[in-house]
Amino acid sequence: MAANYYDLLGVARDASDKDIRQAYRKLARQYHPDVNPGDPSAEEKFKQINEAHGVISDADKRSKYDKYGDRWMHADELEQSEARARSRGRGGFNFYTGGDFDAHRGSTFDYGSYGSGDLFDNLFTNFGSERSSYRQPAAEYPAEVTLSEAAEGATRMVNLPDGRRLEVKIPAGVDTGSRVHIPAGSGGDGDFYLAVTVMPHPRFERKGKDLYSELEVPVEDLVLGSEVTVPTLKGKLALTIPPGTQNGRRFRMAGQGLPELHKSGSMGSLYATVKALLPSNPGLEEEELYRKLKELRNN
């Protein structure tokens, strides 16, 4: 049996959205593959907490999970089966001819203007039409991708219930909550969806097609100006820091975000916010220079 999603995140079943979000972020930072290189157990744990968060952070999916547990993805089918069972439990068909009919009193059934053959032919013709118009809800399969894969696109192998294995292309620009429609058969039969979850990244925060990160810069480089290296999803780029740059200033690097889903040529930006890096253990000479600087600034 799969682990309980609430237990995986360490939250109660009645936890608020805020509690779920905080627990998820803490665990994601702890078990992220970039923080635990070469540790397959951490990678597996990271996948599990992402799967759990993807379900119970979504109100509709959480409701289905609370009701059906591990079978939540088949909630629509289960509810339809329950509805059909309830219908059968009520006796299936109800006949009315204008008079009262009570099986407990042994009353007779008045076919009215119908002949017995006409009535039942009509009933089963209609019933057959309803059966033929019913279509099984499309199946949904979870798919996790890294932020880099979301930027460039990816492929996943999906094992279908009938034993087939399909290689599915996930387009660039997907985000958590994106659904990739895959027509796996003719006439719409066998269609399914990939429900995408983008794993968090230890350095970048995503907002739509834009990325945000912090950039530590030594305080002297902020005062005097410098050229620093900025990590991006595609590599590293040089950024010129003007003299007198204030702590918290944000620099925009156009085209270094993610592509917009289904919009060719539309790229987001990377916003790097400067964070002043102060000396943690200055020597005696450095302290003396800072004292002189302080005196100069005070004067």
PDB file of C-alpha atoms in Angstrom:
ATOM      1  CA  MET A   1       0.000   0.000   0.000  1.00  0.00           C
ATOM      2  CA  ALA A   2       1.287   3.442  -0.887  1.00  0.00           C
ATOM      3  CA  ALA A   3       2.332   5.735   1.944  1.00  0.00           C
ATOM      4  CA  ASN A   4      -0.316   8.125   3.207  1.00  0.00           C
ATOM      5  CA  TYR A   5       0.193  11.549   1.615  1.00  0.00           C
ATOM      6  CA  TYR A   6      -0.480  13.386   4.871  1.00  0.00           C
ATOM      7  CA  ASP A   7       2.073  11.237   6.703  1.00  0.00           C
ATOM      8  CA  LEU A   8       4.646  11.831   3.963  1.00  0.00           C
ATOM      9  CA  LEU A   9       4.382  15.590   4.500  1.00  0.00           C
ATOM     10  CA  GLY A  10       4.038  15.272   8.268  1.00  0.00           C
ATOM     11  CA  VAL A  11       0.737  17.183   8.466  1.00  0.00           C
ATOM     12  CA  ALA A  12      -2.705  16.420   9.884  1.00  0.00           C
ATOM     13  CA  ARG A  13      -5.642  15.551   7.614  1.00  0.00           C
ATOM     14  CA  ASP A  14      -7.250  18.899   8.470  1.00  0.00           C
ATOM     15  CA  ALA A  15      -4.055  20.894   7.822  1.00  0.00           C
ATOM     16  CA  SER A  16      -4.477  24.302   6.210  1.00  0.00           C
ATOM     17  CA  ASP A  17      -3.058  25.161   2.780  1.00  0.00           C
ATOM     18  CA  LYS A  18      -0.392  27.245   4.506  1.00  0.00           C
ATOM     19  CA  ASP A  19       0.683  24.361   6.749  1.00  0.00           C
ATOM     20  CA  ILE A  20       0.875  22.018   3.755  1.00  0.00           C
ATOM     21  CA  ARG A  21       2.899  24.516   1.750  1.00  0.00           C
ATOM     22  CA  GLN A  22       5.376  25.130   4.588  1.00  0.00           C
ATOM     23  CA  ALA A  23       5.845  21.430   5.290  1.00  0.00           C
ATOM     24  CA  TYR A  24       6.393  20.709   1.602  1.00  0.00           C
ATOM     25  CA  ARG A  25       8.997  23.450   1.144  1.00  0.00           C
ATOM     26  CA  LYS A  26      10.946  22.281   4.179  1.00  0.00           C
ATOM     27  CA  LEU A  27      11.027  18.668   2.990  1.00  0.00           C
ATOM     28  CA  ALA A  28      11.753  19.633  -0.626  1.00  0.00           C
ATOM     29  CA  ARG A  29      14.860  21.559   0.458  1.00  0.00           C
ATOM     30  CA  GLN A  30      15.955  18.646   2.655  1.00  0.00           C
ATOM     31  CA  TYR A  31      15.602  15.887   0.043  1.00  0.00           C
ATOM     32  CA  HIS A  32      16.268  17.720  -3.237  1.00  0.00           C
ATOM     33  CA  PRO A  33      18.607  15.666  -5.503  1.00  0.00           C
ATOM     34  CA  ASP A  34      20.932  18.654  -5.928  1.00  0.00           C
ATOM     35  CA  VAL A  35      21.425  18.742  -2.151  1.00  0.00           C
ATOM     36  CA  ASN A  36      21.844  14.939  -1.921  1.00  0.00           C
ATOM     37  CA  PRO A  37      23.863  13.947  -5.002  1.00  0.00           C
ATOM     38  CA  GLY A  38      24.175  10.206  -5.492  1.00  0.00           C
ATOM     39  CA  ASP A  39      21.638   9.347  -2.780  1.00  0.00           C
ATOM     40  CA  PRO A  40      18.847   7.270  -4.382  1.00  0.00           C
ATOM     41  CA  SER A  41      16.845   7.113  -1.143  1.00  0.00           C
ATOM     42  CA  ALA A  42      16.713  10.921  -0.942  1.00  0.00           C
ATOM     43  CA  GLU A  43      15.695  11.102  -4.610  1.00  0.00           C
ATOM     44  CA  GLU A  44      12.884   8.593  -4.029  1.00  0.00           C
ATOM     45  CA  LYS A  45      11.733  10.496  -0.941  1.00  0.00           C
ATOM     46  CA  PHE A  46      11.779  13.721  -2.972  1.00  0.00           C
ATOM     47  CA  LYS A  47       9.537  12.130  -5.621  1.00  0.00           C
ATOM     48  CA  GLN A  48       7.119  10.898  -2.968  1.00  0.00           C
ATOM     49  CA  ILE A  49       6.706  14.269  -1.252  1.00  0.00           C
ATOM     50  CA  ASN A  50       6.214  15.948  -4.635  1.00  0.00           C
ATOM     51  CA  GLU A  51       3.505  13.445  -5.495  1.00  0.00           C
ATOM     52  CA  ALA A  52       1.852  13.990  -2.115  1.00  0.00           C
ATOM     53  CA  HIS A  53       2.008  17.773  -2.408  1.00  0.00           C
ATOM     54  CA  GLY A  54       0.640  17.697  -5.952  1.00  0.00           C
ATOM     55  CA  VAL A  55      -2.500  15.978  -4.678  1.00  0.00           C
ATOM     56  CA  ILE A  56      -3.338  17.497  -1.302  1.00  0.00           C
ATOM     57  CA  SER A  57      -2.425  21.047  -2.318  1.00  0.00           C
ATOM     58  CA  ASP A  58      -5.170  20.875  -4.961  1.00  0.00           C
ATOM     59  CA  ALA A  59      -8.651  21.233  -3.434  1.00  0.00           C
ATOM     60  CA  ASP A  60     -10.389  18.946  -5.944  1.00  0.00           C
ATOM     61  CA  LYS A  61      -7.736  16.215  -5.851  1.00  0.00           C
ATOM     62  CA  ARG A  62      -7.537  16.441  -2.049  1.00  0.00           C
ATOM     63  CA  SER A  63     -11.282  15.906  -1.764  1.00  0.00           C
ATOM     64  CA  LYS A  64     -11.052  12.811  -3.969  1.00  0.00           C
ATOM     65  CA  TYR A  65      -8.036  11.510  -2.025  1.00  0.00           C
ATOM     66  CA  ASP A  66      -9.786  11.985   1.322  1.00  0.00           C
ATOM     67  CA  LYS A  67     -12.709   9.928   0.012  1.00  0.00           C
ATOM     68  CA  TYR A  68     -11.000   7.224  -2.044  1.00  0.00           C
ATOM     69  CA  GLY A  69      -7.378   7.117  -0.840  1.00  0.00           C
ATOM     70  CA  ASP A  70      -4.952   5.533  -3.295  1.00  0.00           C
ATOM     71  CA  ARG A  71      -7.777   5.155  -5.852  1.00  0.00           C
ATOM     72  CA  TRP A  72      -8.401   8.921  -6.020  1.00  0.00           C
ATOM     73  CA  MET A  73      -7.362   9.112  -9.702  1.00  0.00           C
ATOM     74  CA  HIS A  74     -10.330   6.886 -10.537  1.00  0.00           C
ATOM     75  CA  ALA A  75     -12.784   8.898  -8.446  1.00  0.00           C
ATOM     76  CA  ASP A  76     -14.988   9.799 -11.415  1.00  0.00           C
ATOM     77  CA  GLU A  77     -15.310   6.170 -12.458  1.00  0.00           C
ATOM     78  CA  LEU A  78     -15.960   5.050  -8.874  1.00  0.00           C
ATOM     79  CA  GLU A  79     -18.674   7.664  -8.377  1.00  0.00           C
ATOM     80  CA  GLN A  80     -20.361   6.637 -11.619  1.00  0.00           C
ATOM     81  CA  SER A  81     -20.261   2.999 -10.502  1.00  0.00           C
ATOM     82  CA  GLU A  82     -21.759   3.961  -7.150  1.00  0.00           C
ATOM     83  CA  ALA A  83     -24.499   5.944  -8.888  1.00  0.00           C
ATOM     84  CA  ARG A  84     -25.360   2.966 -11.123  1.00  0.00           C
ATOM     85  CA  ALA A  85     -25.406   0.686  -8.066  1.00  0.00           C
ATOM     86  CA  ARG A  86     -27.764   3.034  -6.252  1.00  0.00           C
ATOM     87  CA  SER A  87     -29.999   3.117  -9.321  1.00  0.00           C
ATOM     88  CA  ARG A  88     -30.144  -0.672  -9.422  1.00  0.00           C
ATOM     89  CA  GLY A  89     -30.855  -0.719  -5.688  1.00  0.00           C
ATOM     90  CA  ARG A  90     -33.941   1.442  -6.248  1.00  0.00           C
ATOM     91  CA  GLY A  91     -35.382  -1.164  -8.598  1.00  0.00           C
ATOM     92  CA  GLY A  92     -33.976  -0.120 -11.944  1.00  0.00           C
ATOM     93  CA  PHE A  93     -36.996   0.963 -14.013  1.00  0.00           C
ATOM     94  CA  ASN A  94     -40.195   2.681 -12.829  1.00  0.00           C
ATOM     95  CA  PHE A  95     -43.335   2.300 -14.935  1.00  0.00           C
ATOM     96  CA  TYR A  96     -46.263   4.726 -14.853  1.00  0.00           C
ATOM     97  CA  THR A  97     -49.578   4.406 -16.739  1.00  0.00           C
ATOM     98  CA  GLY A  98     -51.696   6.940 -14.906  1.00  0.00           C
ATOM     99  CA  GLY A  99     -52.889   4.499 -12.193  1.00  0.00           C
ATOM    100  CA  ASP A 100     -51.215   3.450  -8.937  1.00  0.00           C
ATOM    101  CA  PHE A 101     -48.979   0.402  -8.871  1.00  0.00           C
ATOM    102  CA  ASP A 102     -47.971  -1.145  -5.567  1.00  0.00           C
ATOM    103  CA  ALA A 103     -46.191  -4.465  -5.619  1.00  0.00           C
ATOM    104  CA  HIS A 104     -46.821  -4.939  -1.901  1.00  0.00           C
ATOM    105  CA  ARG A 105     -50.603  -4.822  -2.450  1.00  0.00           C
ATOM    106  CA  GLY A 106     -50.431  -7.180  -5.412  1.00  0.00           C
ATOM    107  CA  SER A 107     -52.049  -4.666  -7.746  1.00  0.00           C
ATOM    108  CA  THR A 108     -52.025  -5.342 -11.460  1.00  0.00           C
ATOM    109  CA  PHE A 109     -49.949  -3.350 -13.938  1.00  0.00           C
ATOM    110  CA  ASP A 110     -51.936  -1.503 -16.608  1.00  0.00           C
ATOM    111  CA  TYR A 111     -49.928  -1.345 -19.862  1.00  0.00           C
ATOM    112  CA  GLY A 112     -52.258   1.378 -21.124  1.00  0.00           C
ATOM    113  CA  SER A 113     -51.970   1.991 -24.832  1.00  0.00           C
ATOM    114  CA  TYR A 114     -48.725   0.011 -25.146  1.00  0.00           C
ATOM    115  CA  GLY A 115     -48.538  -3.555 -26.260  1.00  0.00           C
ATOM    116  CA  SER A 116     -46.185  -5.601 -24.123  1.00  0.00           C
ATOM    117  CA  GLY A 117     -43.750  -6.060 -26.965  1.00  0.00           C
ATOM    118  CA  ASP A 118     -43.778  -2.362 -27.920  1.00  0.00           C
ATOM    119  CA  LEU A 119     -43.122  -1.254 -24.352  1.00  0.00           C
ATOM    120  CA  PHE A 120     -40.152  -3.484 -23.684  1.00  0.00           C
ATOM    121  CA  ASP A 121     -38.671  -2.942 -27.123  1.00  0.00           C
ATOM    122  CA  ASN A 122     -38.810   0.790 -26.469  1.00  0.00           C
ATOM    123  CA  LEU A 123     -37.271   0.461 -23.017  1.00  0.00           C
ATOM    124  CA  PHE A 124     -34.345  -1.657 -24.084  1.00  0.00           C
ATOM    125  CA  THR A 125     -33.738   0.388 -27.225  1.00  0.00           C
ATOM    126  CA  ASN A 126     -33.347   3.492 -25.052  1.00  0.00           C
ATOM    127  CA  PHE A 127     -31.209   1.641 -22.540  1.00  0.00           C
ATOM    128  CA  GLY A 128     -28.915   0.429 -25.307  1.00  0.00           C
ATOM    129  CA  SER A 129     -28.572   3.997 -26.617  1.00  0.00           C
ATOM    130  CA  GLU A 130     -27.456   5.205 -23.184  1.00  0.00           C
ATOM    131  CA  ARG A 131     -24.919   2.423 -22.959  1.00  0.00           C
ATOM    132  CA  SER A 132     -23.530   3.171 -26.417  1.00  0.00           C
ATOM    133  CA  SER A 133     -23.174   6.893 -25.636  1.00  0.00           C
ATOM    134  CA  TYR A 134     -21.279   6.267 -22.384  1.00  0.00           C
ATOM    135  CA  ARG A 135     -17.568   6.848 -22.638  1.00  0.00           C
ATOM    136  CA  GLN A 136     -14.999   5.907 -20.034  1.00  0.00           C
ATOM    137  CA  PRO A 137     -13.405   9.000 -18.451  1.00  0.00           C
ATOM    138  CA  ALA A 138      -9.863   9.658 -19.671  1.00  0.00           C
ATOM    139  CA  ALA A 139      -7.199   8.191 -17.412  1.00  0.00           C
ATOM    140  CA  GLU A 140      -4.641  10.464 -15.778  1.00  0.00           C
ATOM    141  CA  TYR A 141      -1.032   9.584 -14.956  1.00  0.00           C
ATOM    142  CA  PRO A 142       1.360  11.673 -12.820  1.00  0.00           C
ATOM    143  CA  ALA A 143       4.618  12.888 -14.348  1.00  0.00           C
ATOM    144  CA  GLU A 144       7.390  14.730 -12.500  1.00  0.00           C
ATOM    145  CA  VAL A 145       9.909  16.908 -14.308  1.00  0.00           C
ATOM    146  CA  THR A 146      12.803  19.045 -13.140  1.00  0.00           C
ATOM    147  CA  LEU A 147      12.832  22.786 -13.706  1.00  0.00           C
ATOM    148  CA  SER A 148      15.422  22.311 -16.468  1.00  0.00           C
ATOM    149  CA  GLU A 149      13.188  19.767 -18.180  1.00  0.00           C
ATOM    150  CA  ALA A 150      10.259  22.171 -17.893  1.00  0.00           C
ATOM    151  CA  ALA A 151      12.402  24.749 -19.685  1.00  0.00           C
ATOM    152  CA  GLU A 152      13.611  22.477 -22.467  1.00  0.00           C
ATOM    153  CA  GLY A 153      10.892  19.828 -22.754  1.00  0.00           C
ATOM    154  CA  ALA A 154      11.210  16.156 -21.828  1.00  0.00           C
ATOM    155  CA  THR A 155       9.999  12.650 -22.618  1.00  0.00           C
ATOM    156  CA  ARG A 156       8.529  10.013 -20.328  1.00  0.00           C
ATOM    157  CA  MET A 157       7.693   6.346 -20.795  1.00  0.00           C
ATOM    158  CA  VAL A 158       4.148   5.553 -19.637  1.00  0.00           C
ATOM    159  CA  ASN A 159       2.944   2.038 -18.842  1.00  0.00           C
ATOM    160  CA  LEU A 160      -0.710   1.702 -19.861  1.00  0.00           C
ATOM    161  CA  PRO A 161      -3.106  -0.771 -18.195  1.00  0.00           C
ATOM    162  CA  ASP A 162      -3.318  -2.847 -21.385  1.00  0.00           C
ATOM    163  CA  GLY A 163       0.429  -3.511 -21.259  1.00  0.00           C
ATOM    164  CA  ARG A 164       1.510  -0.969 -23.858  1.00  0.00           C
ATOM    165  CA  ARG A 165       4.430   1.399 -23.192  1.00  0.00           C
ATOM    166  CA  LEU A 166       4.282   4.798 -24.827  1.00  0.00           C
ATOM    167  CA  GLU A 167       6.993   7.435 -25.074  1.00  0.00           C
ATOM    168  CA  VAL A 168       5.269  10.738 -24.381  1.00  0.00           C
ATOM    169  CA  LYS A 169       6.707  14.150 -25.189  1.00  0.00           C
ATOM    170  CA  ILE A 170       6.234  16.830 -22.548  1.00  0.00           C
ATOM    171  CA  PRO A 171       6.432  20.291 -24.159  1.00  0.00           C
ATOM    172  CA  ALA A 172       8.685  23.081 -22.934  1.00  0.00           C
ATOM    173  CA  GLY A 173       6.992  25.586 -20.665  1.00  0.00           C
ATOM    174  CA  VAL A 174       4.852  23.192 -18.604  1.00  0.00           C
ATOM    175  CA  ASP A 175       4.168  24.050 -14.973  1.00  0.00           C
ATOM    176  CA  THR A 176       2.734  22.197 -12.003  1.00  0.00           C
ATOM    177  CA  GLY A 177      -0.893  21.540 -12.854  1.00  0.00           C
ATOM    178  CA  SER A 178      -0.323  21.335 -16.616  1.00  0.00           C
ATOM    179  CA  ARG A 179      -2.099  18.402 -18.282  1.00  0.00           C
ATOM    180  CA  VAL A 180      -0.650  16.885 -21.453  1.00  0.00           C
ATOM    181  CA  HIS A 181      -3.348  15.249 -23.602  1.00  0.00           C
ATOM    182  CA  ILE A 182      -2.287  12.036 -25.297  1.00  0.00           C
ATOM    183  CA  PRO A 183      -4.668  10.465 -27.861  1.00  0.00           C
ATOM    184  CA  ALA A 184      -3.588   6.833 -27.405  1.00  0.00           C
ATOM    185  CA  GLY A 185      -6.277   5.277 -29.575  1.00  0.00           C
ATOM    186  CA  SER A 186      -8.696   5.927 -32.407  1.00  0.00           C
ATOM    187  CA  GLY A 187     -12.059   7.614 -31.917  1.00  0.00           C
ATOM    188  CA  GLY A 188     -11.045   9.054 -28.567  1.00  0.00           C
ATOM    189  CA  ASP A 189     -10.982   5.605 -26.902  1.00  0.00           C
ATOM    190  CA  GLY A 190      -7.908   5.175 -24.788  1.00  0.00           C
ATOM    191  CA  ASP A 191      -7.108   8.879 -24.526  1.00  0.00           C
ATOM    192  CA  PHE A 192      -5.266   9.852 -21.370  1.00  0.00           C
ATOM    193  CA  TYR A 193      -3.504  12.768 -19.710  1.00  0.00           C
ATOM    194  CA  LEU A 194      -0.192  13.337 -18.009  1.00  0.00           C
ATOM    195  CA  ALA A 195      -0.630  15.440 -14.876  1.00  0.00           C
ATOM    196  CA  VAL A 196       2.634  17.371 -14.606  1.00  0.00           C
ATOM    197  CA  THR A 197       4.412  18.355 -11.399  1.00  0.00           C
ATOM    198  CA  VAL A 198       7.543  20.512 -11.668  1.00  0.00           C
ATOM    199  CA  MET A 199       9.976  19.738  -8.868  1.00  0.00           C
ATOM    200  CA  PRO A 200      11.275  22.723  -6.862  1.00  0.00           C
ATOM    201  CA  HIS A 201      14.778  24.002  -7.513  1.00  0.00           C
ATOM    202  CA  PRO A 202      17.171  24.925  -4.679  1.00  0.00           C
ATOM    203  CA  ARG A 203      18.293  28.151  -6.385  1.00  0.00           C
ATOM    204  CA  PHE A 204      15.437  29.436  -8.535  1.00  0.00           C
ATOM    205  CA  GLU A 205      11.873  30.351  -7.678  1.00  0.00           C
ATOM    206  CA  ARG A 206       9.446  30.217 -10.576  1.00  0.00           C
ATOM    207  CA  LYS A 207       6.575  32.611 -11.221  1.00  0.00           C
ATOM    208  CA  GLY A 208       4.960  31.808 -14.543  1.00  0.00           C
ATOM    209  CA  LYS A 209       7.665  32.038 -17.177  1.00  0.00           C
ATOM    210  CA  ASP A 210       9.988  34.161 -14.993  1.00  0.00           C
ATOM    211  CA  LEU A 211      12.654  32.977 -12.563  1.00  0.00           C
ATOM    212  CA  TYR A 212      13.876  34.677  -9.388  1.00  0.00           C
ATOM    213  CA  SER A 213      17.097  34.120  -7.471  1.00  0.00           C
ATOM    214  CA  GLU A 214      19.390  35.781  -4.957  1.00  0.00           C
ATOM    215  CA  LEU A 215      22.910  36.824  -5.864  1.00  0.00           C
ATOM    216  CA  GLU A 216      25.473  37.196  -3.096  1.00  0.00           C
ATOM    217  CA  VAL A 217      27.968  39.996  -3.826  1.00  0.00           C
ATOM    218  CA  PRO A 218      30.784  41.134  -1.501  1.00  0.00           C
ATOM    219  CA  VAL A 219      29.990  44.516   0.012  1.00  0.00           C
ATOM    220  CA  GLU A 220      33.160  46.076  -1.415  1.00  0.00           C
ATOM    221  CA  ASP A 221      32.079  45.079  -4.946  1.00  0.00           C
ATOM    222  CA  LEU A 222      28.740  46.783  -4.378  1.00  0.00           C
ATOM    223  CA  VAL A 223      30.513  49.958  -3.278  1.00  0.00           C
ATOM    224  CA  LEU A 224      33.219  50.014  -5.940  1.00  0.00           C
ATOM    225  CA  GLY A 225      31.453  48.174  -8.761  1.00  0.00           C
ATOM    226  CA  SER A 226      32.476  44.857 -10.237  1.00  0.00           C
ATOM    227  CA  GLU A 227      31.636  42.094 -12.697  1.00  0.00           C
ATOM    228  CA  VAL A 228      30.088  38.965 -11.178  1.00  0.00           C
ATOM    229  CA  THR A 229      28.958  35.592 -12.500  1.00  0.00           C
ATOM    230  CA  VAL A 230      25.247  34.758 -12.398  1.00  0.00           C
ATOM    231  CA  PRO A 231      24.068  31.107 -12.548  1.00  0.00           C
ATOM    232  CA  THR A 232      21.168  30.474 -14.951  1.00  0.00           C
ATOM    233  CA  LEU A 233      19.354  27.339 -16.100  1.00  0.00           C
ATOM    234  CA  LYS A 234      21.499  27.360 -19.243  1.00  0.00           C
ATOM    235  CA  GLY A 235      24.870  28.046 -17.621  1.00  0.00           C
ATOM    236  CA  LYS A 236      26.604  31.124 -16.229  1.00  0.00           C
ATOM    237  CA  LEU A 237      26.500  34.715 -17.437  1.00  0.00           C
ATOM    238  CA  ALA A 238      28.521  37.809 -16.541  1.00  0.00           C
ATOM    239  CA  LEU A 239      26.707  40.730 -14.911  1.00  0.00           C
ATOM    240  CA  THR A 240      28.139  44.192 -14.384  1.00  0.00           C
ATOM    241  CA  ILE A 241      27.496  45.629 -10.920  1.00  0.00           C
ATOM    242  CA  PRO A 242      27.623  49.453 -11.055  1.00  0.00           C
ATOM    243  CA  PRO A 243      29.441  51.352  -8.251  1.00  0.00           C
ATOM    244  CA  GLY A 244      27.185  52.212  -5.343  1.00  0.00           C
ATOM    245  CA  THR A 245      24.726  49.353  -5.931  1.00  0.00           C
ATOM    246  CA  GLN A 246      22.354  49.074  -2.984  1.00  0.00           C
ATOM    247  CA  ASN A 247      21.612  45.853  -1.155  1.00  0.00           C
ATOM    248  CA  GLY A 248      18.365  44.359  -2.487  1.00  0.00           C
ATOM    249  CA  ARG A 249      18.613  45.823  -5.971  1.00  0.00           C
ATOM    250  CA  ARG A 250      17.106  43.560  -8.614  1.00  0.00           C
ATOM    251  CA  PHE A 251      18.691  42.985 -12.025  1.00  0.00           C
ATOM    252  CA  ARG A 252      16.671  41.653 -14.961  1.00  0.00           C
ATOM    253  CA  MET A 253      18.298  39.242 -17.400  1.00  0.00           C
ATOM    254  CA  ALA A 254      15.980  39.007 -20.402  1.00  0.00           C
ATOM    255  CA  GLY A 255      15.470  35.641 -22.071  1.00  0.00           C
ATOM    256  CA  GLN A 256      16.928  33.649 -19.176  1.00  0.00           C
ATOM    257  CA  GLY A 257      13.593  32.434 -17.815  1.00  0.00           C
ATOM    258  CA  LEU A 258      11.342  29.708 -19.222  1.00  0.00           C
ATOM    259  CA  PRO A 259       9.473  29.536 -22.525  1.00  0.00           C
ATOM    260  CA  GLU A 260       5.754  30.248 -22.435  1.00  0.00           C
ATOM    261  CA  LEU A 261       3.735  27.109 -23.060  1.00  0.00           C
ATOM    262  CA  HIS A 262       2.525  26.825 -26.678  1.00  0.00           C
ATOM    263  CA  LYS A 263       3.855  30.322 -27.541  1.00  0.00           C
ATOM    264  CA  SER A 264       6.932  30.054 -29.724  1.00  0.00           C
ATOM    265  CA  GLY A 265       9.541  32.738 -29.105  1.00  0.00           C
ATOM    266  CA  SER A 266       7.998  33.993 -25.854  1.00  0.00           C
ATOM    267  CA  MET A 267      10.664  33.712 -23.165  1.00  0.00           C
ATOM    268  CA  GLY A 268      10.622  34.804 -19.556  1.00  0.00           C
ATOM    269  CA  SER A 269      13.361  36.631 -17.661  1.00  0.00           C
ATOM    270  CA  LEU A 270      15.644  35.877 -14.753  1.00  0.00           C
ATOM    271  CA  TYR A 271      15.493  38.421 -11.920  1.00  0.00           C
ATOM    272  CA  ALA A 272      18.591  38.355  -9.715  1.00  0.00           C
ATOM    273  CA  THR A 273      18.318  40.214  -6.409  1.00  0.00           C
ATOM    274  CA  VAL A 274      21.594  41.422  -4.908  1.00  0.00           C
ATOM    275  CA  LYS A 275      22.341  40.291  -1.374  1.00  0.00           C
ATOM    276  CA  ALA A 276      25.301  42.001   0.276  1.00  0.00           C
ATOM    277  CA  LEU A 277      27.901  39.505   1.484  1.00  0.00           C
ATOM    278  CA  LEU A 278      29.551  40.881   4.626  1.00  0.00           C
ATOM    279  CA  PRO A 279      32.868  39.582   5.984  1.00  0.00           C
ATOM    280  CA  SER A 280      32.031  36.988   8.645  1.00  0.00           C
ATOM    281  CA  ASN A 281      35.403  37.073  10.409  1.00  0.00           C
ATOM    282  CA  PRO A 282      37.387  40.199   9.460  1.00  0.00           C
ATOM    283  CA  GLY A 283      41.028  40.439  10.469  1.00  0.00           C
ATOM    284  CA  LEU A 284      42.565  43.228  12.525  1.00  0.00           C
ATOM    285  CA  GLU A 285      43.676  45.179   9.449  1.00  0.00           C
ATOM    286  CA  GLU A 286      40.209  44.924   7.897  1.00  0.00           C
ATOM    287  CA  GLU A 287      38.592  46.094  11.128  1.00  0.00           C
ATOM    288  CA  GLU A 288      40.893  49.074  11.231  1.00  0.00           C
ATOM    289  CA  LEU A 289      40.054  49.995   7.658  1.00  0.00           C
ATOM    290  CA  TYR A 290      36.336  49.736   8.426  1.00  0.00           C
ATOM    291  CA  ARG A 291      36.808  52.024  11.442  1.00  0.00           C
ATOM    292  CA  LYS A 292      38.556  54.597   9.269  1.00  0.00           C
ATOM    293  CA  LEU A 293      35.810  54.263   6.680  1.00  0.00           C
ATOM    294  CA  LYS A 294      33.200  54.807   9.378  1.00  0.00           C
ATOM    295  CA  GLU A 295      34.983  57.948  10.560  1.00  0.00           C
ATOM    296  CA  LEU A 296      35.113  59.243   6.999  1.00  0.00           C
ATOM    297  CA  ARG A 297      31.417  58.567   6.485  1.00  0.00           C
ATOM    298  CA  ASN A 298      30.510  60.236   9.767  1.00  0.00           C
ATOM    299  CA  ASN A 299      32.481  63.344   8.865  1.00  0.00           C
TER     300      ASN A 299
END
